[in-house]
Short mmCIF file of C-alpha atoms in Angstrom, two decimals:
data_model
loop_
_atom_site.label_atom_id
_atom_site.label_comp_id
_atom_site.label_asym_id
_atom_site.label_seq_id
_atom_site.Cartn_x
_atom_site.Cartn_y
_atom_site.Cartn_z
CA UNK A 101 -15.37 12.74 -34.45
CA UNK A 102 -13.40 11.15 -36.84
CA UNK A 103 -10.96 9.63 -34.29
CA UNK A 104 -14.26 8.83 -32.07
CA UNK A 105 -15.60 6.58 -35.53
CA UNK A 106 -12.92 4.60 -36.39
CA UNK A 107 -11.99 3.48 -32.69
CA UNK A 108 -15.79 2.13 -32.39
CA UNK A 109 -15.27 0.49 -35.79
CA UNK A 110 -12.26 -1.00 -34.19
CA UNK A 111 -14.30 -1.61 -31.14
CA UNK A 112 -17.09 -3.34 -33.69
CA UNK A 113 -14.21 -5.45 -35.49
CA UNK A 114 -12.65 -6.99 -32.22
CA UNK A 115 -15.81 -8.12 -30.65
CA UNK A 116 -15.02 -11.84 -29.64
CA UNK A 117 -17.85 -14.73 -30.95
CA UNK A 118 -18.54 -14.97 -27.42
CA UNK A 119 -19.26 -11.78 -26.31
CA UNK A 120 -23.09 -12.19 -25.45
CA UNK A 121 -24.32 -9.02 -27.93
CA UNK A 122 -27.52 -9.19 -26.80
CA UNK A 123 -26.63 -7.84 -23.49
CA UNK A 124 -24.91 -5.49 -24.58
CA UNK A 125 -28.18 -4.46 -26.47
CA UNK A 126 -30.59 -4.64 -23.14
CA UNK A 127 -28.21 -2.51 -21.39
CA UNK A 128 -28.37 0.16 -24.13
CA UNK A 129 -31.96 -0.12 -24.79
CA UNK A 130 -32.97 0.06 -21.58
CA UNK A 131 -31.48 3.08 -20.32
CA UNK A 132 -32.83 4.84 -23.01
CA UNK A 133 -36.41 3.43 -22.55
CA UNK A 134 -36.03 5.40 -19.22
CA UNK A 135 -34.78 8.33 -20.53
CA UNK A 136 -37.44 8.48 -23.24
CA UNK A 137 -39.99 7.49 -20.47
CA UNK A 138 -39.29 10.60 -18.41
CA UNK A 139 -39.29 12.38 -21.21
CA UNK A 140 -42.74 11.43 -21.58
CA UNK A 141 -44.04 11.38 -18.13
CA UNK A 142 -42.71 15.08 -17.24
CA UNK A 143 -45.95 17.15 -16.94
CA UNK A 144 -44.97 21.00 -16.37
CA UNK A 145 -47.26 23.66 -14.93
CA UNK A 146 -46.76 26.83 -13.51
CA UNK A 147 -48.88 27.82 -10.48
CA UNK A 148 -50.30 31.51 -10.21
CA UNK A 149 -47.34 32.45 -7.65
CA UNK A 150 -44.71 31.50 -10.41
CA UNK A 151 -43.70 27.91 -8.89
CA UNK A 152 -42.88 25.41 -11.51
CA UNK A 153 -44.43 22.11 -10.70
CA UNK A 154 -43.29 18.99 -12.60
CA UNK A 155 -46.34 16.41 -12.54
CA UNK A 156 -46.49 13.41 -14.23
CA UNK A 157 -48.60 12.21 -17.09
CA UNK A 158 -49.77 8.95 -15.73
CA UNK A 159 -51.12 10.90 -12.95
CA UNK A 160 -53.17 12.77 -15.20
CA UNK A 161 -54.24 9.79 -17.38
CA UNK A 162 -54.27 6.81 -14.96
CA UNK A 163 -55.08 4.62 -17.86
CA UNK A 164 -52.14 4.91 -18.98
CA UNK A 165 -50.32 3.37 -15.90
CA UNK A 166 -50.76 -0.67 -17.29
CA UNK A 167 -47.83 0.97 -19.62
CA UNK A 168 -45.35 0.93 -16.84
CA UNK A 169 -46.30 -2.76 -17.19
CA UNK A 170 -43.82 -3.03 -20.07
CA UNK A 171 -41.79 0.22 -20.10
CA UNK A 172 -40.70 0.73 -16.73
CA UNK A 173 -37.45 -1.61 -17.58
CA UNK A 174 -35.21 -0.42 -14.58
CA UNK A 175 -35.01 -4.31 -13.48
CA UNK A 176 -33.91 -5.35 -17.06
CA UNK A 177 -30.86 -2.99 -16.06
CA UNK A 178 -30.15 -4.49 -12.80
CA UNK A 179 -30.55 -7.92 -14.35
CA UNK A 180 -27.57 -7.30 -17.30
CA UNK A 181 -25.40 -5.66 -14.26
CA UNK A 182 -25.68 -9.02 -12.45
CA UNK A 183 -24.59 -10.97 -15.76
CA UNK A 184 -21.69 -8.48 -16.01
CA UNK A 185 -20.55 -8.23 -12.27
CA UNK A 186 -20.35 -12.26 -12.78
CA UNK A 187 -18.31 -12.64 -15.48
CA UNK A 188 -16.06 -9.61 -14.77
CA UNK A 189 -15.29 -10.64 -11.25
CA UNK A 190 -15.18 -14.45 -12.16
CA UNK A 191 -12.62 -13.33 -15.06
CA UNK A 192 -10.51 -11.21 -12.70
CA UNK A 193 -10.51 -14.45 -10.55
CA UNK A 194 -9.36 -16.63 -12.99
CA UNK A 195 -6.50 -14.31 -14.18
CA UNK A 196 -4.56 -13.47 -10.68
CA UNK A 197 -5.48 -16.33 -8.29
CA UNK A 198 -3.16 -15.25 -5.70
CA UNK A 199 -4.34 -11.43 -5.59
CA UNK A 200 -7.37 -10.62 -3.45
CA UNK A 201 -9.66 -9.23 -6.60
CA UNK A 202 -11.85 -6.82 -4.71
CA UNK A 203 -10.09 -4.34 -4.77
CA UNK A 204 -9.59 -3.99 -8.72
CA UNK A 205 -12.59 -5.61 -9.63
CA UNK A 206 -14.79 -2.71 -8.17
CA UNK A 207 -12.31 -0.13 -10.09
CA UNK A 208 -12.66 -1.85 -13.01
CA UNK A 209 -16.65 -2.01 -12.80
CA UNK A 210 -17.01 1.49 -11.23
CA UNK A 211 -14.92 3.80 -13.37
CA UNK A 212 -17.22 3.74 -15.94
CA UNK A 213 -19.98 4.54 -13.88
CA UNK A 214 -18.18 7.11 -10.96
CA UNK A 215 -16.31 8.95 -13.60
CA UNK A 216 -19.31 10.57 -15.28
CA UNK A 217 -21.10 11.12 -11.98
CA UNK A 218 -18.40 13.02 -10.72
CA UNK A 219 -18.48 15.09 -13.76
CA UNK A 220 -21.76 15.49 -13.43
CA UNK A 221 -22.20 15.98 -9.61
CA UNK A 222 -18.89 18.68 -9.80
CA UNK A 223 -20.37 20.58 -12.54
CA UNK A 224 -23.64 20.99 -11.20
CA UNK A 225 -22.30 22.17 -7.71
CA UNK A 226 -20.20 24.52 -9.16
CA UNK A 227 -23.91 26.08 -10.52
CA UNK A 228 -26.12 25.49 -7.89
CA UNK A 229 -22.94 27.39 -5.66
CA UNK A 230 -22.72 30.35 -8.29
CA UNK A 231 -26.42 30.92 -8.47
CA UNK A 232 -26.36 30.76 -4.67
CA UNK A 233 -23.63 33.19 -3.98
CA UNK A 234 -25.43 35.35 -7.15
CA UNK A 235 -28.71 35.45 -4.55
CA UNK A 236 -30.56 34.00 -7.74
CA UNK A 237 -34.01 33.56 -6.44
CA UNK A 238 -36.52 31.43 -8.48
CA UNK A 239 -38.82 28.90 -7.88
CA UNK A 240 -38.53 27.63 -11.04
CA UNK A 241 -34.46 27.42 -10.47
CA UNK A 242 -35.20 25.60 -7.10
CA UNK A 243 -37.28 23.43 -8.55
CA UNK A 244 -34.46 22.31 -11.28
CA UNK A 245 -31.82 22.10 -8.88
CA UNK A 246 -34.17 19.44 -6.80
CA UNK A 247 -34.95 17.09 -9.60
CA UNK A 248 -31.70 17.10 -11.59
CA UNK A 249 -30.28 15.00 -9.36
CA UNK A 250 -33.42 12.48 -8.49
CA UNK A 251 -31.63 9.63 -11.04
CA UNK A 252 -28.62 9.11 -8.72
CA UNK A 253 -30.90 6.95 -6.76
CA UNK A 254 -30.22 4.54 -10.07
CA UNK A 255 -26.30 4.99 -9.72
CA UNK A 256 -26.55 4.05 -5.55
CA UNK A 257 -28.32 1.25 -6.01
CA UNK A 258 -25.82 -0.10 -8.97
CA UNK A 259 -23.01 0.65 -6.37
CA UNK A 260 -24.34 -1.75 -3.70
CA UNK A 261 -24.80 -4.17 -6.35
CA UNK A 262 -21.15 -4.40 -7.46
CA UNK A 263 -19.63 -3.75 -3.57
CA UNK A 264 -21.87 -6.83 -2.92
CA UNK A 265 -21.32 -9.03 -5.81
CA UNK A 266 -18.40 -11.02 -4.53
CA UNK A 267 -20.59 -13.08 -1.35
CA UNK A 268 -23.76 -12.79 -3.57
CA UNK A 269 -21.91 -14.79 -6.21
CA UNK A 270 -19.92 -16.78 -4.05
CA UNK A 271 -23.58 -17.42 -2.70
CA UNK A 272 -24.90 -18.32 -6.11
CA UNK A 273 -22.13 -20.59 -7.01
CA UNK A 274 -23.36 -22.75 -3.32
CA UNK A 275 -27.10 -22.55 -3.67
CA UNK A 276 -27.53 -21.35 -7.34
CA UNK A 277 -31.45 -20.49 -7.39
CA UNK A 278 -31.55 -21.05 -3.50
CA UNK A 279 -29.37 -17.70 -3.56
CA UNK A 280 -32.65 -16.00 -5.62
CA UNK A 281 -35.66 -17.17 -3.67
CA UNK A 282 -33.60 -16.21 -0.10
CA UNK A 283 -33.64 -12.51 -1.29
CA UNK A 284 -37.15 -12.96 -2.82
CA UNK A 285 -38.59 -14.71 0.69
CA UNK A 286 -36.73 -11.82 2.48
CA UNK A 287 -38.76 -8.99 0.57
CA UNK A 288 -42.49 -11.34 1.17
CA UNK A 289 -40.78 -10.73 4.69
CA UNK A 290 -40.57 -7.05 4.47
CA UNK A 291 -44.08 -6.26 2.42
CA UNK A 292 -45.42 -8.60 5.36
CA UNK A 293 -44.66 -6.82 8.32
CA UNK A 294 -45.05 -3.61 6.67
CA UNK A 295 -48.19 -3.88 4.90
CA UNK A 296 -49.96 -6.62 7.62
CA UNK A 297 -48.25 -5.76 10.65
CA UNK A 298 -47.22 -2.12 10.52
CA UNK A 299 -43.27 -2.09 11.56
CA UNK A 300 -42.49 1.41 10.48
CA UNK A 301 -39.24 1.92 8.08
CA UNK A 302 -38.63 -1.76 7.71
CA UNK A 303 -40.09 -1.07 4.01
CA UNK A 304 -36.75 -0.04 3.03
CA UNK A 305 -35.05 -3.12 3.62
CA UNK A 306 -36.54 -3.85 0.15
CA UNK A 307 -34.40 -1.49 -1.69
CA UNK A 308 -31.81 -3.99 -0.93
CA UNK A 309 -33.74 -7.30 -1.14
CA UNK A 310 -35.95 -6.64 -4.42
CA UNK A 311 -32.96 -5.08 -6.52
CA UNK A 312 -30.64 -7.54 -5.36
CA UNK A 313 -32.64 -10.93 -6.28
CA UNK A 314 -33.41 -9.18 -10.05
CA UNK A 315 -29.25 -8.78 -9.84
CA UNK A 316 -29.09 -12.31 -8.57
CA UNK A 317 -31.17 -13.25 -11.98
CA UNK A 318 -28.57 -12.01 -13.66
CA UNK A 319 -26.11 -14.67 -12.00
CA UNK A 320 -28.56 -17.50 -12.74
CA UNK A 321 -28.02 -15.92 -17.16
CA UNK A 322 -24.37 -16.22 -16.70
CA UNK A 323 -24.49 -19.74 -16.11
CA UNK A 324 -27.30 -20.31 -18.26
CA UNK A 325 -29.62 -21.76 -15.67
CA UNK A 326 -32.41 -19.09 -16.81
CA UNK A 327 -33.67 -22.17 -19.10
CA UNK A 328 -37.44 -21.29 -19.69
CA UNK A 329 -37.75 -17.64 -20.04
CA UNK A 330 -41.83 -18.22 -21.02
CA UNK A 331 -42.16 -19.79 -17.93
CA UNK A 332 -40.57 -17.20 -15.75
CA UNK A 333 -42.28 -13.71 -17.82
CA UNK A 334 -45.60 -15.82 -17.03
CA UNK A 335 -45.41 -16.35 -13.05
CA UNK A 336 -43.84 -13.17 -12.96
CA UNK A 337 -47.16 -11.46 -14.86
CA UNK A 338 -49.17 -13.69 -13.28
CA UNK A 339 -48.18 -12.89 -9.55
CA UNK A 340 -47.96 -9.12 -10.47
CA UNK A 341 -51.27 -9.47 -11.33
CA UNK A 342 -52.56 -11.06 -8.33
CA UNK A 343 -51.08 -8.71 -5.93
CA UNK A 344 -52.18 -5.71 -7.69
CA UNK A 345 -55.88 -6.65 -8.07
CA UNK A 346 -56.00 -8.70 -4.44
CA UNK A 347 -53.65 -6.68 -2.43
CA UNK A 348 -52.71 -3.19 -1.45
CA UNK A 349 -50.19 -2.47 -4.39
CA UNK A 350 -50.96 -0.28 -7.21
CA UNK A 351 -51.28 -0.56 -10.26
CA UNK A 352 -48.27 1.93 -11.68
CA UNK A 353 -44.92 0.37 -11.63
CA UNK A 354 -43.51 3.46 -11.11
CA UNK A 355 -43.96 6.42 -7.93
CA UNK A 356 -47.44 8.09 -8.10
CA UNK A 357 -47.68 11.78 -6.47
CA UNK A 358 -49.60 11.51 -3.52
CA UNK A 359 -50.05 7.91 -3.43
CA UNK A 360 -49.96 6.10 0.13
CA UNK A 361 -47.86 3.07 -1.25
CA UNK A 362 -45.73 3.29 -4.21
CA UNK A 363 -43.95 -0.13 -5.96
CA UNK A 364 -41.16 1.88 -6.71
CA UNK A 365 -40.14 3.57 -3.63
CA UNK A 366 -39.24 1.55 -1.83
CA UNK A 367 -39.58 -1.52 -3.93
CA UNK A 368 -42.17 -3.77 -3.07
CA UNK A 369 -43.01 -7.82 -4.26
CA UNK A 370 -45.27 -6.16 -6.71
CA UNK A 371 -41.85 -4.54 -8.53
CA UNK A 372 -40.14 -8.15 -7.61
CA UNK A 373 -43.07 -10.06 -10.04
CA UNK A 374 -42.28 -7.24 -12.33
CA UNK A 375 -38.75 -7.84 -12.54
CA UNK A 376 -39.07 -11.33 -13.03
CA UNK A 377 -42.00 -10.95 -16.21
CA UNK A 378 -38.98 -8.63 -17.81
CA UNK A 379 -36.63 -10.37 -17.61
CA UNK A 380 -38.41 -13.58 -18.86
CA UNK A 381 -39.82 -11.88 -21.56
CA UNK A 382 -36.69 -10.17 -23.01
CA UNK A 383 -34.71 -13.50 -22.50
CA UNK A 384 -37.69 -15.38 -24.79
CA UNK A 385 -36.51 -12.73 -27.49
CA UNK A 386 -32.74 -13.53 -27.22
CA UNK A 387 -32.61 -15.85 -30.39
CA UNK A 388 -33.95 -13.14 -33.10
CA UNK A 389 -32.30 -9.71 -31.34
CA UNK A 390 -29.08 -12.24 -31.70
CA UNK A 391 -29.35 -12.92 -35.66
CA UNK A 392 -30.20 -8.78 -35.97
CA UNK A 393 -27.06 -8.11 -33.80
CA UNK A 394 -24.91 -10.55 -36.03
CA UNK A 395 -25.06 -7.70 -38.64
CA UNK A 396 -22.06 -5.53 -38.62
CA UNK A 397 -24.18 -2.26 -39.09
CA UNK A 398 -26.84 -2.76 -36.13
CA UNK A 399 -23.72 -4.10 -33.60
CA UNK A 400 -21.93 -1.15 -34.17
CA UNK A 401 -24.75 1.30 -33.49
CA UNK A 402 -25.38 -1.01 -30.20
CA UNK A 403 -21.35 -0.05 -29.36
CA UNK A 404 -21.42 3.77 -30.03
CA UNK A 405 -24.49 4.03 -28.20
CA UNK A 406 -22.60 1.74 -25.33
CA UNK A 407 -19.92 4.53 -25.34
CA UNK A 408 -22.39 7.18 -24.19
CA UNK A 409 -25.14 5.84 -22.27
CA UNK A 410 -24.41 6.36 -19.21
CA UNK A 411 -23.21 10.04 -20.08
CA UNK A 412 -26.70 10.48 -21.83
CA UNK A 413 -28.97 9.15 -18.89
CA UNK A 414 -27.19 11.32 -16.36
CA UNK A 415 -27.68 14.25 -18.40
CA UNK A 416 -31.16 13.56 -19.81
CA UNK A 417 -33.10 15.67 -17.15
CA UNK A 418 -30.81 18.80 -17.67
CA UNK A 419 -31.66 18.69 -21.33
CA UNK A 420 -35.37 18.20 -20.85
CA UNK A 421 -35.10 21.42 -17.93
CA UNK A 422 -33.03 23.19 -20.47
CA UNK A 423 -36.09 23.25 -23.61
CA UNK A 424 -38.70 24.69 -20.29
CA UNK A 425 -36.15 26.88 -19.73
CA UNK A 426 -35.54 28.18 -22.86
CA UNK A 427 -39.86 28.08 -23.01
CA UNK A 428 -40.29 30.55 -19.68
CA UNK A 429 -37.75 32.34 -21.11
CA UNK A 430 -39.42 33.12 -24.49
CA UNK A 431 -42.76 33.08 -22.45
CA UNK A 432 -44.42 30.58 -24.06
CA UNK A 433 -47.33 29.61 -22.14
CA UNK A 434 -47.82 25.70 -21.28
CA UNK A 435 -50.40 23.53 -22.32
CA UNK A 436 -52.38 21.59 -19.80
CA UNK A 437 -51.00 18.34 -19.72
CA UNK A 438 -52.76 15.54 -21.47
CA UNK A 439 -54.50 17.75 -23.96
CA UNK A 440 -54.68 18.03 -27.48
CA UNK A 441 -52.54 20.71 -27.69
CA UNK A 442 -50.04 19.10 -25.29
CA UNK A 443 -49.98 16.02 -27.01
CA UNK A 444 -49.72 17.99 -30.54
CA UNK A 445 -46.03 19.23 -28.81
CA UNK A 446 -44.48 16.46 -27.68
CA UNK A 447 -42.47 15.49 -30.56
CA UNK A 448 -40.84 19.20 -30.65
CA UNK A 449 -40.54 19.02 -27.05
CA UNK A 450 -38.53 15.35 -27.87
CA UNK A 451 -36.69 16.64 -30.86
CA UNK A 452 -35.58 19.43 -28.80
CA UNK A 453 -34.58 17.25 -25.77
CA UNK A 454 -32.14 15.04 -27.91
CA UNK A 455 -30.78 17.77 -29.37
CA UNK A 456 -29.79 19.36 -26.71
CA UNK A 457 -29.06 15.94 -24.93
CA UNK A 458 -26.46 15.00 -28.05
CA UNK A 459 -24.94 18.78 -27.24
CA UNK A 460 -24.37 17.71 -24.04
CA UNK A 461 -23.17 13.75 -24.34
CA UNK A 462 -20.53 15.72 -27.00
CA UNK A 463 -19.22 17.84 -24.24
CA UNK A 464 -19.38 15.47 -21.28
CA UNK A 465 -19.01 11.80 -22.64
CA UNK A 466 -15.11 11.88 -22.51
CA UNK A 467 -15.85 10.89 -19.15
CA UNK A 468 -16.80 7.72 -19.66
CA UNK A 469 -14.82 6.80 -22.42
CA UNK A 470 -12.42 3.66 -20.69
CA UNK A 471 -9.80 4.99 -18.86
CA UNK A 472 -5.91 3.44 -19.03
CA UNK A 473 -5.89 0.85 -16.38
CA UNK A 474 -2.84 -0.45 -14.55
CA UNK A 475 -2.53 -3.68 -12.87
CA UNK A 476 -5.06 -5.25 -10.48
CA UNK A 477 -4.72 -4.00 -7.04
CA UNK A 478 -4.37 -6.23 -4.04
CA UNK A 479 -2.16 -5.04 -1.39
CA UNK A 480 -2.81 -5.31 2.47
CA UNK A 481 -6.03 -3.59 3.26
CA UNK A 482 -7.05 -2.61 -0.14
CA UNK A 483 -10.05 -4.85 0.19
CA UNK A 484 -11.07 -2.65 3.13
CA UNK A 485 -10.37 0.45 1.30
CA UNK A 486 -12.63 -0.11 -1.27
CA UNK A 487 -15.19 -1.28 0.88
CA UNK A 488 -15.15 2.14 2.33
CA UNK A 489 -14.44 4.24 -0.62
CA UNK A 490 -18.16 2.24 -2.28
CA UNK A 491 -19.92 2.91 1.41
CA UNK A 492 -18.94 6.69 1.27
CA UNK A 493 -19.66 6.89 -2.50
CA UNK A 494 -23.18 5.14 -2.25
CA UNK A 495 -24.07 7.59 0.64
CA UNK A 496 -23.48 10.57 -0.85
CA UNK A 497 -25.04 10.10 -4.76
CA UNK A 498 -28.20 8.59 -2.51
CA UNK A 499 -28.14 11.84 -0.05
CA UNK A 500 -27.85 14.06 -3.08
CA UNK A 501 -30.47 12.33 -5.42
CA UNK A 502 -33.25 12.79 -2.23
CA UNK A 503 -31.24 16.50 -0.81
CA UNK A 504 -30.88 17.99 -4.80
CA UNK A 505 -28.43 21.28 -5.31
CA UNK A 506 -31.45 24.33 -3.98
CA UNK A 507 -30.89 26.36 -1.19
CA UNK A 508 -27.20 25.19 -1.01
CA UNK A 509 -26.48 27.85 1.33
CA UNK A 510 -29.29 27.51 3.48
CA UNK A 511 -28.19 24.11 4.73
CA UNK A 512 -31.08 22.10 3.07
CA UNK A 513 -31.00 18.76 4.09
CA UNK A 514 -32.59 14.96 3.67
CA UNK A 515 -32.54 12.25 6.36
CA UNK A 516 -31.31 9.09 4.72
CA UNK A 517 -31.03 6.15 7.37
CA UNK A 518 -31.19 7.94 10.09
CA UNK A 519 -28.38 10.48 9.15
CA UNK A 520 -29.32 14.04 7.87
CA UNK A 521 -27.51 15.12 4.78
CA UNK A 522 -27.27 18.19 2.99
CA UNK A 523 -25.57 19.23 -0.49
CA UNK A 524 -22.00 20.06 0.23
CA UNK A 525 -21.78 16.64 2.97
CA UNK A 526 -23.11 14.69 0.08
CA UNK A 527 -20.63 15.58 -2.70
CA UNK A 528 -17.64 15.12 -0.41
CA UNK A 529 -18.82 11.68 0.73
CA UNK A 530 -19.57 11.08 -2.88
CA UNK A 531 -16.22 12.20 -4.02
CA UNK A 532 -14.23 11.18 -1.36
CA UNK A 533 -15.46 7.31 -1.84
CA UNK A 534 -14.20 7.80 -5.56
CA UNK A 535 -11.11 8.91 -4.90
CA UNK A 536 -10.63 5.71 -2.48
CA UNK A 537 -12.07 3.01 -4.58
CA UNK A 538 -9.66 4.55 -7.41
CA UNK A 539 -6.79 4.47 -4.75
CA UNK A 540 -7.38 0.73 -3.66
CA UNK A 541 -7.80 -0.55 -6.99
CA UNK A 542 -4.93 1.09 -8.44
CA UNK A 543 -1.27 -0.81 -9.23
CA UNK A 544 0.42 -1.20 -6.44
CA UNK A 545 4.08 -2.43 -5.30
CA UNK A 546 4.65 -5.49 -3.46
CA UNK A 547 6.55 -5.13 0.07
CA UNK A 548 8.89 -7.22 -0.85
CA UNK A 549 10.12 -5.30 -4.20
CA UNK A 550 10.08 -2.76 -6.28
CA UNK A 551 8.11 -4.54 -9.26
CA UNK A 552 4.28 -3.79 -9.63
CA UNK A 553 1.71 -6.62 -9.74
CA UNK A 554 1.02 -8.29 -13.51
CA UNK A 555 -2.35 -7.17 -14.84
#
């Protein structure tokens, strides 16, 4: 721990005056709005046959549901991953001209993220395999091994974001907020003929056309064009708004059991409006997080928290299964969600969450901790290799976060565009497309010598 200190001190110390802090902050805050938030939403029954159901609150207190308004902050993400992917790339450009940077720019951006996955994607096989080959029959088991893995869907989407970063920016840097309203006027497209006209599966376009335009925002920050954040947070509110209380979208910013269209899966122009409201509003606080983050203390909680995040958010829903478990274990009988006594135990249930979530960020967050680099890879074909390694990778942490680890050896599967996918096909994809963007990206020897490429 000690060692662990004094490198984010050092960390803290060497931050450059132009690092943009505040960034740095959204990025932290907002993946722990979402763990907090599912947390929070994660209502937990058991039916008379035994069957663990996991609910959600808002379900049971619709009211509540305006809240996703301002704490469903998934787009804030996306938005600081667009404002990274541009200056890391852009940066990578500037410093080896004559090597083709696609290669080592998605290594560089990825390792951080596909390191900890793989950590956590291995070590959850290797249970879900034991308990299988133990003939461990639970429902309640089956029910943890399907929603540990639901936040992957988070880590797919970031991968398309970064494989497609390079003709998204080179887009930007042509048509600059032309780029933004193509990939906004493509997802009116898709709500359009799926919500007026009835073209089945065309919805999911949107996955790709309402996350990318909130990661094109982030572009537009980099360059500084996002000059009237008021003015964005209040057509973005304003058209959310509209199309909720006019049109066919609901209320909840997040996926309602049962409900016949959901914002969040896929995303619709609802979630777009969303995005934009977010990210206006956080940019009209810039100015005051930035004089809080100019003191030494608050910056260097925003880095060690950086150093985990990631580690923490993949891990948060085995920490919140873990306190239930260790509940049906001691046979503590649940409350019905949403009432007194249900809301009297939340902040045990919390306490007990972090706790174990800091046991397991302690074990697990060596992961993500930066590893050594070596020079930027560019060789023939590399380009193409990590084009493939991304594809293969996206695939499989998609397939598993809609397939999960139950009935393993049963051959449980998930169609995901068109292709059925079970467990064991989805960590090998997964895997394998790490293993190839790591390969691409790595140093590499020119053909005509023996001397690696300068990084």
């Amino acid at each position: 721990m000690g060692t662990r200190f004094r490198e984010t001190e050092r960390l803290a110390g060497a931050t450059p005056a132009h690092r943009d802090r505040y960034m740095d902050l959204l990025r932290v805050a907002s993946l722990g709005i979402v763990v907090l938030g599912h947390w929070l939403m994660a209502a937990v029954t058991i039916d008379a046959d035994g069957a663990a159901r996991v609910g959600n609150l808002l379900a049971e207190v619709p009211r509540a549901q305006i809240l996703t308004w301002v704490f469903q902050v998934m787009p804030v993400f996306f938005f600081v991953g667009g404002f990274a992917h541009a200056l890391s790339y852009r940066s990578l450009v500037r410093r080896h001209p004559d090597t083709p940077p696609y290669a080592g720019f998605l290594r560089a951006r990825l390792r951080r993220l596909l390191r900890p996955t793989m950590a956590f994607v291995l070590v959850w096989g290797a249970v879900a395999l034991g308990l299988a080959l133990a003939g461990a029959d639970d429902a309640r088991l089956d029910a943890a091994l399907r929603l540990v893995t639901q936040p992957l869907w988070f880590v797919g989407i970031y991968l398309a974001m970064a494989a497609l970063t390079p003709p998204l920016l080179r887009a930007h840097d042509r048509w600059g907020w032309g780029a933004f309203f193509a990939l906004a006027g493509a997802a009116v497209l898709v709500d359009v003929a799926r919500l007026a006209l009835g073209v089945p599966y065309v919805e999911f376009l949107n996955f790709a056309f309402v996350w990318l335009a909130v990661h094109q925002l982030g572009f537009l920050r980099a360059d500084g064009a996002l000059r009237r954040p008021p003015l964005l947070a209040g057509a973005g509110l304003l058209g959310a708004a509209a199309l909720v209380a006019l049109g066919p979208y609901p209320l909840s910013m997040v996926g309602m059991p049962g409900e016949r269209i959901s914002n969040m899966a896929p995303p619709t122009l609802a979630l777009l409006c969303h995005g934009l409201w977010l990210v206006g509003a956080v940019e009209s606080l810039r100015s005051p997080a930035a004089r809080l983050l100019a003191r030494p203390r608050v910056w260097r909680g925003v880095v060690v928290a950086g150093g985990f995040s990631m580690t923490a958010f993949l891990w948060h829903l085995t920490a919140m299964l873990g306190v239930y478990g260790v509940l049906f274990a001691w046979d503590v009988p649940l409350s019905e969600p949403a009432s007194g006594v249900w809301w009297a135990q939340v902040p045990l249930r919390l306490g007990a969450a972090l706790a174990l979530t800091v046991l397991l960020v302690a074990v697990f967050s060596r992961f993500e901790r930066p590893a050594p680099g070596g020079p930027v890879g560019g060789g023939r074909g590399a380009g193409a290799v990590a084009a493939t390694g991304v594809t293969l990778a996206l695939f499989g942490v998609l397939g598993l976060s809609m397939v999960g680890f139950a009935d393993l050896l049963e051959g449980h599967g998930a169609v995901l565009v068109a292709v059925r996918v079970t467990a064991p096909t989805a960590v090998a994809l997964a895997v394998a497309g790490w293993l190839l963007v790591e390969r691409a990206g790595s140093p590499f020897r020119r053909t005509s010598g023996a001397r690696s490429e300068p990084g």
